[in-house]
Short mmCIF file of C-alpha atoms and ligand atoms in Angstrom, two decimals:
data_model
loop_
_atom_site.label_atom_id
_atom_site.label_comp_id
_atom_site.label_asym_id
_atom_site.label_seq_id
_atom_site.Cartn_x
_atom_site.Cartn_y
_atom_site.Cartn_z
CA MET A 109 7.57 -131.57 92.48
CA GLU A 110 3.19 -129.63 93.34
CA ASN A 111 3.12 -126.64 95.58
CA THR A 112 6.61 -126.22 94.62
CA ALA A 113 7.52 -122.35 93.84
CA LYS A 114 11.31 -122.10 92.34
CA ILE A 115 13.54 -119.07 92.63
CA THR A 116 16.60 -119.13 90.58
CA VAL A 117 19.94 -118.16 91.90
CA LYS A 118 22.09 -116.47 88.69
CA ALA A 119 25.86 -116.21 90.39
CA SER A 120 30.25 -118.00 90.32
CA GLY A 121 26.87 -121.43 90.06
CA THR A 122 24.25 -121.23 89.27
CA TYR A 123 20.72 -122.82 91.25
CA ASP A 124 16.79 -123.10 92.42
CA ILE A 125 15.91 -123.05 95.96
CA LEU A 126 13.04 -125.09 96.76
CA LEU A 127 10.73 -123.82 98.83
CA ALA A 128 8.46 -126.59 99.48
CA LYS A 129 5.75 -127.25 102.01
CA GLY A 130 5.64 -130.77 103.51
CA GLY A 131 7.80 -131.61 100.92
CA LEU A 132 11.03 -132.90 103.36
CA GLN A 133 10.20 -136.50 101.72
CA HIS A 134 10.65 -135.50 97.89
CA ILE A 135 13.92 -134.59 98.69
CA GLY A 136 15.61 -137.64 96.62
CA GLN A 137 13.17 -136.46 93.64
CA ALA A 138 15.17 -132.96 93.39
CA ALA A 139 17.98 -134.13 93.28
CA ALA A 140 17.72 -136.76 90.76
CA GLU A 141 16.68 -133.73 88.69
CA ARG A 142 19.37 -132.16 88.98
CA PHE A 143 22.49 -134.34 89.29
CA LYS A 144 23.68 -137.74 88.58
CA PRO A 145 23.48 -140.38 90.85
CA CYS A 146 25.62 -140.28 93.52
CA LYS A 147 27.51 -140.52 97.45
CA ILE A 148 25.16 -137.51 100.45
CA ALA A 149 27.13 -137.04 102.72
CA ILE A 150 24.82 -134.85 105.71
CA LEU A 151 26.04 -133.07 108.31
CA SER A 152 23.18 -132.32 110.82
CA ASP A 153 23.62 -131.62 114.27
CA ASP A 154 21.12 -133.54 116.46
CA LYS A 155 18.76 -132.16 117.70
CA VAL A 156 17.46 -131.72 113.56
CA PHE A 157 19.01 -135.44 112.01
CA THR A 158 16.56 -136.60 115.18
CA LEU A 159 13.17 -134.75 114.38
CA TYR A 160 14.60 -135.15 109.79
CA GLY A 161 17.28 -137.52 109.19
CA LYS A 162 15.55 -140.02 108.72
CA THR A 163 13.05 -138.37 106.08
CA VAL A 164 16.19 -136.75 103.73
CA MET A 165 18.40 -139.90 104.25
CA ASP A 166 15.12 -142.90 103.10
CA SER A 167 14.48 -139.88 100.10
CA LEU A 168 17.45 -139.74 99.30
CA GLN A 169 18.23 -143.46 98.74
CA LYS A 170 14.72 -144.25 97.18
CA ALA A 171 15.59 -141.82 94.42
CA GLY A 172 19.10 -143.60 94.30
CA PHE A 173 21.80 -142.23 96.38
CA THR A 174 23.57 -143.86 98.69
CA THR A 175 23.91 -141.19 102.18
CA VAL A 176 26.27 -140.92 105.07
CA SER A 177 25.78 -138.88 107.31
CA HIS A 178 27.61 -136.91 110.66
CA VAL A 179 25.24 -135.63 113.26
CA ILE A 180 27.35 -132.53 115.46
CA GLU A 181 25.90 -130.88 118.63
CA ASN A 182 23.12 -128.24 118.30
CA GLY A 183 24.54 -123.95 119.26
CA GLU A 184 27.14 -121.99 117.48
CA GLN A 185 29.82 -123.99 119.56
CA SER A 186 30.53 -126.18 117.37
CA LYS A 187 31.16 -124.46 113.99
CA THR A 188 35.51 -125.29 114.96
CA LEU A 189 37.25 -126.72 111.86
CA ASP A 190 37.81 -129.14 115.00
CA ASN A 191 33.98 -130.36 113.34
CA VAL A 192 35.26 -129.18 110.33
CA THR A 193 38.40 -131.44 110.32
CA GLU A 194 35.81 -134.61 112.03
CA PHE A 195 33.59 -134.15 109.43
CA ILE A 196 36.07 -134.27 106.77
CA ASN A 197 37.26 -137.76 108.13
CA THR A 198 34.02 -138.97 108.31
CA MET A 199 34.03 -138.11 103.72
CA VAL A 200 37.05 -139.97 103.35
CA GLY A 201 36.90 -142.96 105.23
CA ALA A 202 33.07 -143.16 103.60
CA GLN A 203 35.03 -142.32 100.35
CA VAL A 204 33.65 -139.24 99.15
CA THR A 205 34.67 -138.06 96.35
CA ARG A 206 34.93 -135.41 93.03
CA THR A 207 31.29 -135.98 92.02
CA ASP A 208 29.41 -137.09 95.12
CA MET A 209 28.09 -134.60 97.39
CA VAL A 210 26.96 -132.19 100.92
CA LEU A 211 23.99 -132.09 101.87
CA ALA A 212 23.81 -130.12 105.28
CA LEU A 213 20.44 -130.36 107.33
CA GLY A 214 20.61 -127.53 109.91
CA GLY A 215 19.80 -123.88 110.39
CA GLY A 216 22.64 -121.28 110.07
CA VAL A 217 26.21 -123.38 112.55
CA VAL A 218 25.33 -126.12 110.61
CA GLY A 219 24.82 -124.72 106.71
CA ASP A 220 28.40 -122.59 107.08
CA MET A 221 30.08 -125.74 108.59
CA ALA A 222 28.67 -127.49 105.81
CA GLY A 223 29.70 -125.40 102.78
CA PHE A 224 32.88 -124.70 103.93
CA ALA A 225 34.10 -128.23 103.83
CA SER A 226 32.56 -128.75 101.28
CA ALA A 227 34.55 -125.45 99.65
CA ILE A 228 37.95 -127.14 101.12
CA TYR A 229 37.27 -131.04 100.82
CA LEU A 230 38.84 -132.24 97.71
CA ARG A 231 39.45 -128.19 97.05
CA GLY A 232 35.42 -128.18 95.96
CA ILE A 233 32.48 -130.58 95.80
CA PRO A 234 29.01 -129.70 95.21
CA TYR A 235 27.20 -128.86 98.03
CA ILE A 236 22.79 -129.16 99.22
CA GLN A 237 21.26 -127.12 101.98
CA VAL A 238 18.32 -128.14 103.88
CA PRO A 239 17.50 -125.33 106.16
CA THR A 240 15.82 -125.82 108.95
CA THR A 241 15.33 -122.54 110.87
CA LEU A 242 13.71 -119.62 109.56
CA LEU A 243 17.73 -118.29 109.85
CA ALA A 244 18.97 -120.38 107.65
CA ALA A 245 16.40 -119.77 105.24
CA VAL A 246 15.77 -116.07 104.49
CA ASP A 247 20.01 -115.57 104.91
CA SER A 248 22.71 -118.70 105.55
CA SER A 249 21.18 -121.06 103.30
CA VAL A 250 22.04 -118.31 99.83
CA GLY A 251 23.99 -116.73 99.07
CA GLY A 252 28.01 -119.61 99.10
CA LYS A 253 29.07 -117.95 102.31
CA THR A 254 30.34 -120.04 103.99
CA ALA A 255 32.76 -120.23 107.13
CA VAL A 256 33.93 -121.02 111.22
CA ASP A 257 34.86 -119.25 113.91
CA ILE A 258 37.65 -118.84 115.81
CA SER A 259 38.78 -118.17 118.97
CA ALA A 260 40.38 -114.52 117.45
CA GLY A 261 35.56 -113.69 115.82
CA LYS A 262 32.92 -114.90 114.78
CA ASN A 263 32.98 -117.07 110.98
CA LEU A 264 36.98 -115.38 110.21
CA VAL A 265 37.51 -118.42 108.30
CA GLY A 266 36.06 -119.83 105.62
CA ALA A 267 34.61 -119.58 101.86
CA PHE A 268 31.87 -117.88 99.35
CA HIS A 269 31.55 -121.50 97.87
CA GLN A 270 27.65 -121.75 96.69
CA PRO A 271 24.79 -124.01 97.06
CA SER A 272 24.24 -126.46 93.75
CA MET A 273 20.18 -126.44 95.52
CA VAL A 274 18.63 -125.30 98.52
CA TYR A 275 16.08 -127.02 99.23
CA LEU A 276 13.48 -126.12 102.22
CA ASP A 277 9.64 -127.60 103.84
CA THR A 278 9.32 -124.26 105.91
CA ASP A 279 6.94 -127.23 107.92
CA THR A 280 10.22 -128.08 109.87
CA LEU A 281 10.58 -124.42 110.80
CA SER A 282 7.20 -125.61 113.37
CA THR A 283 8.92 -128.34 116.04
CA LEU A 284 12.20 -124.57 116.80
CA ASP A 285 11.09 -123.64 119.51
CA PRO A 286 9.84 -119.41 120.00
CA ASP A 287 13.74 -118.27 120.43
CA VAL A 288 14.75 -119.46 117.42
CA MET A 289 11.99 -118.88 115.99
CA ARG A 290 12.73 -115.44 117.05
CA ASP A 291 16.53 -115.33 116.43
CA GLY A 292 14.72 -115.49 112.08
CA PHE A 293 12.68 -112.84 113.02
CA ALA A 294 15.46 -110.74 114.00
CA GLU A 295 16.93 -111.06 110.00
CA VAL A 296 13.36 -110.51 108.30
CA ILE A 297 13.44 -107.57 109.87
CA LYS A 298 16.91 -106.51 108.48
CA TYR A 299 15.22 -107.11 105.25
CA GLY A 300 12.52 -104.75 105.21
CA ILE A 301 14.96 -101.98 106.78
CA ILE A 302 17.53 -102.55 104.02
CA LEU A 303 15.90 -102.68 101.26
CA ASP A 304 11.91 -102.97 101.27
CA ARG A 305 9.90 -100.26 102.76
CA ASN A 306 6.12 -103.25 102.51
CA LEU A 307 8.52 -105.80 103.75
CA ALA A 308 9.04 -103.80 106.54
CA ASP A 309 5.40 -102.66 107.03
CA THR A 310 4.45 -105.83 106.71
CA VAL A 311 6.11 -107.71 109.99
CA ALA A 312 5.90 -104.49 111.64
CA ARG A 313 2.42 -106.08 112.99
CA PRO A 314 4.14 -109.80 114.22
CA GLY A 315 0.96 -112.97 113.25
CA THR A 316 -0.94 -110.51 110.70
CA PHE A 317 0.88 -111.77 107.51
CA ASP A 318 1.69 -115.39 105.59
CA LEU A 319 4.85 -116.51 106.74
CA GLU A 320 5.65 -118.22 103.47
CA GLN A 321 5.52 -114.91 101.16
CA VAL A 322 7.55 -113.14 103.94
CA ILE A 323 10.34 -115.60 103.43
CA ALA A 324 9.87 -115.94 99.14
CA ARG A 325 9.87 -112.07 99.41
CA CYS A 326 13.29 -111.74 102.13
CA ILE A 327 15.19 -114.63 99.81
CA SER A 328 14.82 -112.94 96.52
CA ILE A 329 16.02 -110.43 98.14
CA LYS A 330 19.00 -112.15 99.22
CA ARG A 331 19.37 -113.50 96.14
CA ASP A 332 19.06 -109.94 94.00
CA VAL A 333 21.59 -108.94 96.02
CA VAL A 334 24.44 -112.21 95.58
CA GLU A 335 23.35 -111.52 91.41
CA GLN A 336 25.18 -107.77 92.13
CA ASP A 337 27.91 -108.65 94.06
CA GLU A 338 28.14 -112.56 95.26
CA PHE A 339 32.13 -111.64 97.45
CA ASP A 340 31.10 -109.71 98.87
CA LYS A 341 33.02 -105.95 98.07
CA GLY A 342 29.99 -103.10 98.25
CA LEU A 343 25.76 -104.01 97.97
CA ARG A 344 25.66 -106.98 99.61
CA GLY A 345 27.67 -105.31 102.99
CA LEU A 346 23.96 -103.79 103.55
CA LEU A 347 23.17 -106.97 104.42
CA ASN A 348 25.38 -107.25 107.43
CA PHE A 349 23.24 -103.99 109.21
CA GLY A 350 23.05 -104.64 112.94
CA HIS A 351 26.39 -107.21 112.05
CA THR A 352 28.31 -105.20 113.17
CA PHE A 353 28.16 -104.19 116.48
CA GLY A 354 26.59 -107.70 116.78
CA HIS A 355 28.70 -110.26 116.08
CA ALA A 356 31.08 -108.25 119.18
CA ILE A 357 27.63 -109.01 121.91
CA GLU A 358 27.48 -112.23 120.02
CA LYS A 359 31.24 -113.12 120.78
CA LEU A 360 31.83 -110.48 124.29
CA SER A 361 29.00 -112.86 125.78
CA SER A 362 30.75 -116.35 124.32
CA PHE A 363 27.97 -116.98 122.18
CA THR A 364 25.26 -117.34 124.61
CA ILE A 365 23.69 -114.89 123.50
CA SER A 366 22.64 -116.12 120.56
CA HIS A 367 23.11 -114.40 116.10
CA GLY A 368 19.44 -112.93 116.09
CA SER A 369 19.33 -111.25 119.01
CA ALA A 370 22.47 -109.95 119.20
CA VAL A 371 22.26 -109.22 115.17
CA ALA A 372 18.60 -107.46 116.97
CA ARG A 373 20.89 -105.08 119.62
CA GLY A 374 23.71 -104.41 116.97
CA MET A 375 20.61 -102.84 114.51
CA VAL A 376 19.29 -100.40 117.29
CA ILE A 377 23.21 -98.84 118.21
CA ALA A 378 23.67 -98.61 114.94
CA ALA A 379 20.82 -96.04 114.50
CA LYS A 380 21.63 -95.42 117.85
CA VAL A 381 24.66 -94.97 115.72
CA ALA A 382 23.30 -93.80 112.12
CA ALA A 383 21.57 -90.77 114.34
CA ALA A 384 24.51 -89.93 116.16
CA TYR A 385 27.00 -89.68 112.66
CA GLY A 386 23.22 -86.93 112.18
CA TYR A 387 21.01 -89.01 110.17
CA THR A 388 17.58 -89.10 111.07
CA ASN A 389 16.63 -91.06 113.67
CA TYR A 390 15.10 -93.98 113.57
CA THR A 391 16.18 -96.35 116.89
CA ASN A 392 12.72 -95.61 118.03
CA ALA A 393 10.76 -96.90 115.53
CA ILE A 394 13.02 -99.73 114.76
CA ALA A 395 13.10 -100.76 118.04
CA LYS A 396 9.20 -100.63 118.81
CA VAL A 397 9.17 -103.15 115.71
CA LEU A 398 11.97 -105.11 117.88
CA GLU A 399 10.52 -105.67 120.30
CA SER A 400 6.70 -106.13 119.17
CA TYR A 401 8.87 -109.21 118.10
CA GLY A 402 9.84 -110.10 122.07
CA PHE A 403 13.95 -108.79 121.86
CA ASP A 404 15.61 -107.78 124.88
CA LEU A 405 17.48 -104.54 123.55
CA SER A 406 19.65 -103.70 126.05
CA CYS A 407 23.63 -104.31 125.41
CA PRO A 408 25.33 -105.37 128.28
CA TYR A 409 28.65 -104.24 127.65
CA SER A 410 31.06 -100.81 127.15
CA ALA A 411 31.71 -98.92 123.77
CA SER A 412 35.49 -99.43 124.37
CA ASP A 413 34.57 -103.80 124.72
CA MET A 414 32.52 -103.54 121.62
CA TYR A 415 35.08 -101.63 119.76
CA ASN A 416 37.72 -103.84 120.16
CA VAL A 417 35.66 -107.10 119.01
CA ILE A 418 35.22 -105.13 115.96
CA LEU A 419 38.82 -104.75 115.42
CA SER A 420 39.49 -108.34 114.73
CA ASP A 421 35.67 -108.26 112.26
CA LYS A 422 36.25 -109.57 109.24
CA LYS A 423 34.06 -105.65 107.71
CA ARG A 424 36.50 -103.67 108.69
CA SER A 425 39.19 -103.24 106.17
CA GLY A 426 42.37 -101.80 106.87
CA ALA A 427 42.09 -97.97 108.91
CA ASP A 428 38.80 -97.80 107.87
CA ILE A 429 34.80 -99.83 109.13
CA THR A 430 31.21 -99.52 106.66
CA LEU A 431 28.27 -99.27 108.79
CA VAL A 432 25.33 -100.19 107.25
CA LEU A 433 23.55 -97.53 108.57
CA PRO A 434 19.61 -96.82 108.14
CA GLU A 435 19.09 -93.28 105.87
CA SER A 436 15.33 -93.95 105.93
CA ILE A 437 12.86 -97.68 106.67
CA GLY A 438 13.45 -99.34 103.72
CA LYS A 439 16.55 -97.72 103.14
CA CYS A 440 19.84 -98.68 104.33
CA VAL A 441 23.34 -97.22 102.75
CA LEU A 442 26.80 -97.99 103.45
CA GLN A 443 29.33 -95.71 105.43
CA LYS A 444 32.91 -96.31 105.56
CA MET A 445 34.79 -94.15 108.71
CA PRO A 446 38.20 -94.12 110.63
CA ALA A 447 37.63 -97.35 113.51
CA MET A 448 38.52 -93.92 115.68
CA GLN A 449 35.34 -92.25 114.51
CA VAL A 450 32.96 -95.80 115.65
CA LEU A 451 34.28 -96.26 118.83
CA GLU A 452 33.44 -92.17 119.15
CA LEU A 453 29.88 -92.01 118.33
CA MET A 454 29.29 -95.44 120.47
CA LYS A 455 30.35 -94.00 123.73
CA LYS A 456 28.43 -91.06 122.59
CA VAL A 457 25.24 -93.05 122.08
CA ARG A 458 24.27 -94.90 125.50
CA LEU A 459 24.55 -98.76 123.82
N1 LIG B 543 24.26 -113.33 105.85
C1 LIG B 543 25.20 -111.90 105.33
C2 LIG B 543 25.65 -112.71 104.05
O1 LIG B 543 25.27 -113.77 103.59
O2 LIG B 543 26.36 -111.50 103.14
#
């Protein structure tokens, strides 16, 4: 296919991430080049399926696949075990077998759920990610982390299960609400701060850069990290910059504060905590960039409330918590410390 860039991930499975601007109607062809004709169970949400469901199904059917679809309500509140069970029941009803596939058409919620359902259905079947949000494009669709939320916290039930293909048509981002687009920029800015000073400088000036190139750069960074640490034993933890505090904010807000907005606030808290711990203070530099995208960086919760949620976060190991702290812009480090010290540091800084 013309104008399709390819980034290949070599993890426990090898797969292509195809950047096919304007190419959603060719997804069937891309799938047919890689997979035998089979049944594809599409999981999508009501917003995305209305916009792109027919294009994807028509293209897959034209290329020799049969399709079945299951649509959930848009939003984080849908990322539940019950909804995974319902999707699995749809697959059972459609007689989806181990030689068939799942396809996630949507943002992070749909991608995480579809990935998890495909990890556990029949002890694992392959799946395709078709991210339609910036956040899913640069982060959640790549790397095989799949999960659902439970009442104790976000993403606490999940599995590592790499997709077999990621197909991104960046034109689908044009229909995003501005606040959903902004959410994605929190992750884009994150990549710059943790690992790439040039990217950080580029995205520090909103509206002045080529979004396709920035997305490709973020995906390449994620690919490199996942290839070195697929199962999140070390390096991959850097991708959680802002997420320990961000997940707590999301949870305490009952998910009325979106993931990107919570991560933006979390990155600023991490910068403050880093300074209180003894690192150079990058709080203002990080906050300035995030504010230029319109992020609200306030934290409406107390250190104690945040701490109680952080204790059930999966990034805790025993009595310790590993925080991602900025050593400079473009270089973050993993800093393990006793959980109580995190509480003390949060109390010390103004959240
Ligand atoms: N979103 C963080 C990771 O994939 O590791």
